[in-house]
Amino acid sequence: MAKIDLINSLEKISSEIPDRILKLDGFIQKENKKEQLEIIIFRGFSSSTTHPIEIDSEKKVIALNYIIKNFKLYKAPLTETGENFIRENENSVFFLNQKNWI
């Protein structure tokens, strides 16, 4: 599955489960060095804490080449206690199953 399909599919699932936050951790390869990449998906929308992203759903969210290494699911809203963590997985297709968001 292409990266754009992965993120768009995760956004669609996220829009149906408004009390979940999915954090994607990875990196962007730039000129022989890796830059950290973090994307947060919440209520059907992606945001990045590390790089500018495209908000037009017809375009790629991240225009650069990237690899996602880990996915972490949290219950919203986040609290300072950190008790919101639900599960994590390194397999990109794991959270494409909506049952894994519960």
XYZ file of C-alpha atoms in Angstrom:
102
model
C 0.000 0.000 0.000
C 1.351 3.432 -0.903
C 2.152 5.892 1.867
C -0.524 8.342 0.774
C -3.110 5.567 0.913
C -1.869 4.551 4.366
C -2.171 8.026 5.889
C -5.478 8.757 4.132
C -6.874 5.420 5.311
C -5.754 6.103 8.881
C -7.367 9.546 8.705
C -10.668 7.987 7.592
C -10.638 5.524 10.486
C -9.676 8.326 12.873
C -12.655 10.401 11.752
C -14.964 7.556 12.825
C -13.329 7.169 16.260
C -13.048 10.736 17.621
C -11.676 9.735 21.035
C -8.427 8.259 19.656
C -5.100 9.839 18.716
C -2.630 7.961 16.531
C 0.999 9.086 16.630
C 3.280 8.054 13.773
C 7.039 8.159 14.376
C 9.575 7.839 11.621
C 12.074 9.787 9.607
C 12.656 11.686 6.397
C 15.784 10.888 4.419
C 17.491 14.117 3.316
C 20.937 14.304 1.718
C 22.437 11.281 3.497
C 20.959 12.186 6.878
C 17.774 11.250 8.680
C 15.432 13.848 10.161
C 12.909 12.809 12.786
C 9.300 12.810 11.578
C 6.254 12.834 13.850
C 2.677 12.896 12.575
C -0.401 13.015 14.805
C -3.762 11.848 13.417
C -6.836 13.000 15.343
C -10.480 13.218 14.264
C -9.600 12.536 10.650
C -6.842 15.121 10.286
C -3.052 14.879 10.237
C -0.663 17.309 11.888
C 3.107 17.182 12.082
C 5.186 18.383 15.004
C 8.400 18.224 12.973
C 7.703 19.182 9.334
C 5.213 21.212 7.290
C 2.427 19.074 5.865
C -0.169 19.462 3.143
C -3.742 19.888 4.393
C -5.310 19.416 0.943
C -6.676 15.848 0.977
C -6.013 15.564 -2.756
C -2.236 15.894 -2.218
C 0.371 13.868 -0.324
C 0.463 14.769 3.374
C 4.267 14.779 3.325
C 5.881 15.731 0.022
C 9.245 14.216 1.009
C 10.342 10.564 1.082
C 9.676 9.177 4.544
C 9.497 5.945 6.505
C 7.182 5.367 9.463
C 8.759 3.067 12.065
C 6.216 3.061 14.893
C 2.550 3.748 15.546
C 1.186 4.625 19.013
C -2.488 4.847 19.914
C -3.811 7.054 22.715
C -7.215 7.822 24.204
C -8.227 11.475 23.809
C -8.084 13.893 25.439
C -4.455 13.518 26.511
C -3.643 14.074 30.173
C -0.420 14.874 31.971
C -0.475 11.531 33.788
C 0.237 9.584 30.602
C -2.474 7.054 31.383
C -3.969 7.567 27.925
C -1.634 5.163 26.137
C -3.496 2.184 24.650
C -1.058 0.263 22.413
C 1.705 0.529 19.853
C 2.766 -1.442 16.811
C 5.526 -1.267 14.226
C 3.425 -2.894 11.493
C 1.908 -0.225 9.235
C -1.194 -2.305 8.444
C -2.057 -3.082 12.101
C -4.039 0.144 12.591
C -5.751 -0.200 9.210
C -7.974 -2.666 11.074
C -10.471 -0.432 12.883
C -10.862 -3.056 15.646
C -7.273 -2.323 16.725
C -8.288 1.252 17.607
C -10.491 0.052 20.483
